[in-house]
């Protein structure tokens, strides 16, 4: 089992920045590809970004590629998502995810563990 706890969400104005964190505990952090997803009201959960076990590779959804940066600190068992140039359409619940492979870039089906999410609201 892996426990994931997100933090760092909140209310921000359009154009602003936020950094989300995800603290992992339980099984060895480096066993997992880590990722971020989000879910807006009435919409499906969508992939945002993923990072391989030792941060050798990162993957992004096209619509966040130039605005969001995923990183991980394996010594601290923590995943991050730096978000900039935020837009009102980025308003959603943001979820941390752990899985066995980069298949999570194709969708939520490839995720083994989820956090409970952190709310991000971007005002116009």
mmCIF file of C-alpha atoms in Angstrom:
data_model
loop_
_atom_site.group_PDB
_atom_site.id
_atom_site.type_symbol
_atom_site.label_atom_id
_atom_site.label_comp_id
_atom_site.label_asym_id
_atom_site.label_seq_id
_atom_site.Cartn_x
_atom_site.Cartn_y
_atom_site.Cartn_z
ATOM 1 C CA UNK A 1 0.000 0.000 0.000
ATOM 2 C CA UNK A 2 1.040 3.556 -0.695
ATOM 3 C CA UNK A 3 -0.560 6.490 1.078
ATOM 4 C CA UNK A 4 -0.577 9.798 -0.778
ATOM 5 C CA UNK A 5 -1.473 13.142 0.761
ATOM 6 C CA UNK A 6 -1.718 16.267 -1.374
ATOM 7 C CA UNK A 7 -1.314 19.826 -0.139
ATOM 8 C CA UNK A 8 -0.828 23.299 -1.536
ATOM 9 C CA UNK A 9 -4.166 23.919 -3.183
ATOM 10 C CA UNK A 10 -6.154 27.081 -2.666
ATOM 11 C CA UNK A 11 -7.562 30.180 -4.290
ATOM 12 C CA UNK A 12 -5.404 32.109 -6.748
ATOM 13 C CA UNK A 13 -6.046 34.819 -9.299
ATOM 14 C CA UNK A 14 -5.731 34.157 -12.991
ATOM 15 C CA UNK A 15 -2.118 34.460 -14.055
ATOM 16 C CA UNK A 16 -0.868 33.397 -10.665
ATOM 17 C CA UNK A 17 1.112 30.371 -9.528
ATOM 18 C CA UNK A 18 0.746 27.530 -7.055
ATOM 19 C CA UNK A 19 2.920 24.610 -6.049
ATOM 20 C CA UNK A 20 1.238 21.388 -5.100
ATOM 21 C CA UNK A 21 2.969 18.770 -2.995
ATOM 22 C CA UNK A 22 2.221 15.104 -2.477
ATOM 23 C CA UNK A 23 3.723 13.289 0.487
ATOM 24 C CA UNK A 24 4.023 9.543 0.032
ATOM 25 C CA UNK A 25 4.361 6.868 2.688
ATOM 26 C CA UNK A 26 4.183 3.115 2.812
ATOM 27 C CA UNK A 27 5.988 1.239 0.095
ATOM 28 C CA UNK A 28 9.218 2.432 -1.453
ATOM 29 C CA UNK A 29 8.599 5.692 -3.267
ATOM 30 C CA UNK A 30 11.013 4.859 -6.058
ATOM 31 C CA UNK A 31 9.018 1.763 -6.938
ATOM 32 C CA UNK A 32 6.485 3.997 -8.647
ATOM 33 C CA UNK A 33 6.014 6.272 -11.563
ATOM 34 C CA UNK A 34 4.253 9.296 -10.081
ATOM 35 C CA UNK A 35 1.747 11.599 -11.669
ATOM 36 C CA UNK A 36 -0.839 14.330 -11.317
ATOM 37 C CA UNK A 37 -4.413 14.272 -12.522
ATOM 38 C CA UNK A 38 -7.291 16.671 -12.055
ATOM 39 C CA UNK A 39 -11.055 16.526 -12.117
ATOM 40 C CA UNK A 40 -13.317 19.507 -12.668
ATOM 41 C CA UNK A 41 -17.006 19.417 -11.709
ATOM 42 C CA UNK A 42 -18.978 17.367 -14.184
ATOM 43 C CA UNK A 43 -15.883 16.216 -16.040
ATOM 44 C CA UNK A 44 -13.775 13.083 -16.115
ATOM 45 C CA UNK A 45 -10.474 12.832 -14.301
ATOM 46 C CA UNK A 46 -7.712 13.826 -16.708
ATOM 47 C CA UNK A 47 -3.988 13.233 -16.854
ATOM 48 C CA UNK A 48 -1.701 16.234 -16.368
ATOM 49 C CA UNK A 49 1.866 15.082 -15.838
ATOM 50 C CA UNK A 50 3.990 12.091 -14.909
ATOM 51 C CA UNK A 51 7.573 11.501 -13.835
ATOM 52 C CA UNK A 52 9.585 8.304 -13.894
ATOM 53 C CA UNK A 53 11.103 6.671 -10.833
ATOM 54 C CA UNK A 54 14.395 8.549 -10.766
ATOM 55 C CA UNK A 55 13.114 11.632 -12.560
ATOM 56 C CA UNK A 56 14.824 10.704 -15.788
ATOM 57 C CA UNK A 57 11.762 11.458 -17.875
ATOM 58 C CA UNK A 58 8.705 13.655 -17.576
ATOM 59 C CA UNK A 59 5.476 13.604 -19.544
ATOM 60 C CA UNK A 60 2.805 16.272 -19.881
ATOM 61 C CA UNK A 61 -0.633 16.714 -21.294
ATOM 62 C CA UNK A 62 -0.360 19.106 -24.185
ATOM 63 C CA UNK A 63 -2.603 21.697 -22.584
ATOM 64 C CA UNK A 64 -0.295 22.157 -19.550
ATOM 65 C CA UNK A 65 3.065 21.532 -21.156
ATOM 66 C CA UNK A 66 4.386 25.092 -21.007
ATOM 67 C CA UNK A 67 2.770 26.044 -17.703
ATOM 68 C CA UNK A 68 3.150 23.102 -15.298
ATOM 69 C CA UNK A 69 6.309 21.361 -14.097
ATOM 70 C CA UNK A 70 6.376 18.024 -12.316
ATOM 71 C CA UNK A 71 9.264 17.032 -10.067
ATOM 72 C CA UNK A 72 10.025 14.618 -7.275
ATOM 73 C CA UNK A 73 12.349 14.466 -4.285
ATOM 74 C CA UNK A 74 12.997 10.791 -3.641
ATOM 75 C CA UNK A 75 14.904 11.482 -0.435
ATOM 76 C CA UNK A 76 11.811 13.243 0.939
ATOM 77 C CA UNK A 77 9.252 10.883 -0.652
ATOM 78 C CA UNK A 78 7.533 13.900 -2.130
ATOM 79 C CA UNK A 79 6.077 14.757 -5.509
ATOM 80 C CA UNK A 80 5.529 18.308 -6.700
ATOM 81 C CA UNK A 81 3.569 20.155 -9.344
ATOM 82 C CA UNK A 82 4.578 23.740 -10.017
ATOM 83 C CA UNK A 83 1.756 25.532 -11.804
ATOM 84 C CA UNK A 84 2.081 28.940 -13.394
ATOM 85 C CA UNK A 85 0.000 31.212 -15.629
ATOM 86 C CA UNK A 86 -3.085 29.690 -14.099
ATOM 87 C CA UNK A 87 -6.424 30.111 -15.833
ATOM 88 C CA UNK A 88 -9.985 29.850 -14.520
ATOM 89 C CA UNK A 89 -10.360 26.618 -16.496
ATOM 90 C CA UNK A 90 -7.614 25.099 -14.313
ATOM 91 C CA UNK A 91 -10.095 25.095 -11.436
ATOM 92 C CA UNK A 92 -10.422 21.478 -10.290
ATOM 93 C CA UNK A 93 -9.515 18.967 -7.650
ATOM 94 C CA UNK A 94 -5.921 17.878 -8.213
ATOM 95 C CA UNK A 95 -4.914 14.312 -7.436
ATOM 96 C CA UNK A 96 -1.565 12.700 -6.855
ATOM 97 C CA UNK A 97 -1.180 9.260 -8.428
ATOM 98 C CA UNK A 98 1.220 6.326 -8.220
ATOM 99 C CA UNK A 99 1.471 3.534 -10.728
ATOM 100 C CA UNK A 100 3.767 0.883 -12.131
ATOM 101 C CA UNK A 101 4.446 2.507 -15.477
ATOM 102 C CA UNK A 102 4.030 5.509 -17.712
ATOM 103 C CA UNK A 103 0.798 3.968 -18.975
ATOM 104 C CA UNK A 104 -0.870 6.472 -16.648
ATOM 105 C CA UNK A 105 -0.232 9.043 -19.355
ATOM 106 C CA UNK A 106 -3.044 7.313 -21.231
ATOM 107 C CA UNK A 107 -5.519 7.504 -18.386
ATOM 108 C CA UNK A 108 -6.583 6.860 -14.842
ATOM 109 C CA UNK A 109 -6.962 3.115 -15.416
ATOM 110 C CA UNK A 110 -3.193 2.700 -15.075
ATOM 111 C CA UNK A 111 -3.005 4.216 -11.586
ATOM 112 C CA UNK A 112 -2.672 1.940 -8.571
ATOM 113 C CA UNK A 113 -2.936 4.521 -5.786
ATOM 114 C CA UNK A 114 -4.622 7.896 -5.434
ATOM 115 C CA UNK A 115 -4.501 10.697 -2.938
ATOM 116 C CA UNK A 116 -7.704 12.317 -1.733
ATOM 117 C CA UNK A 117 -7.081 15.468 -3.742
ATOM 118 C CA UNK A 118 -6.531 19.152 -3.124
ATOM 119 C CA UNK A 119 -8.793 21.895 -4.430
ATOM 120 C CA UNK A 120 -7.466 24.573 -6.744
ATOM 121 C CA UNK A 121 -9.672 27.530 -7.605
ATOM 122 C CA UNK A 122 -8.553 30.143 -10.109
ATOM 123 C CA UNK A 123 -10.548 33.352 -10.108
ATOM 124 C CA UNK A 124 -10.841 35.600 -13.151
#
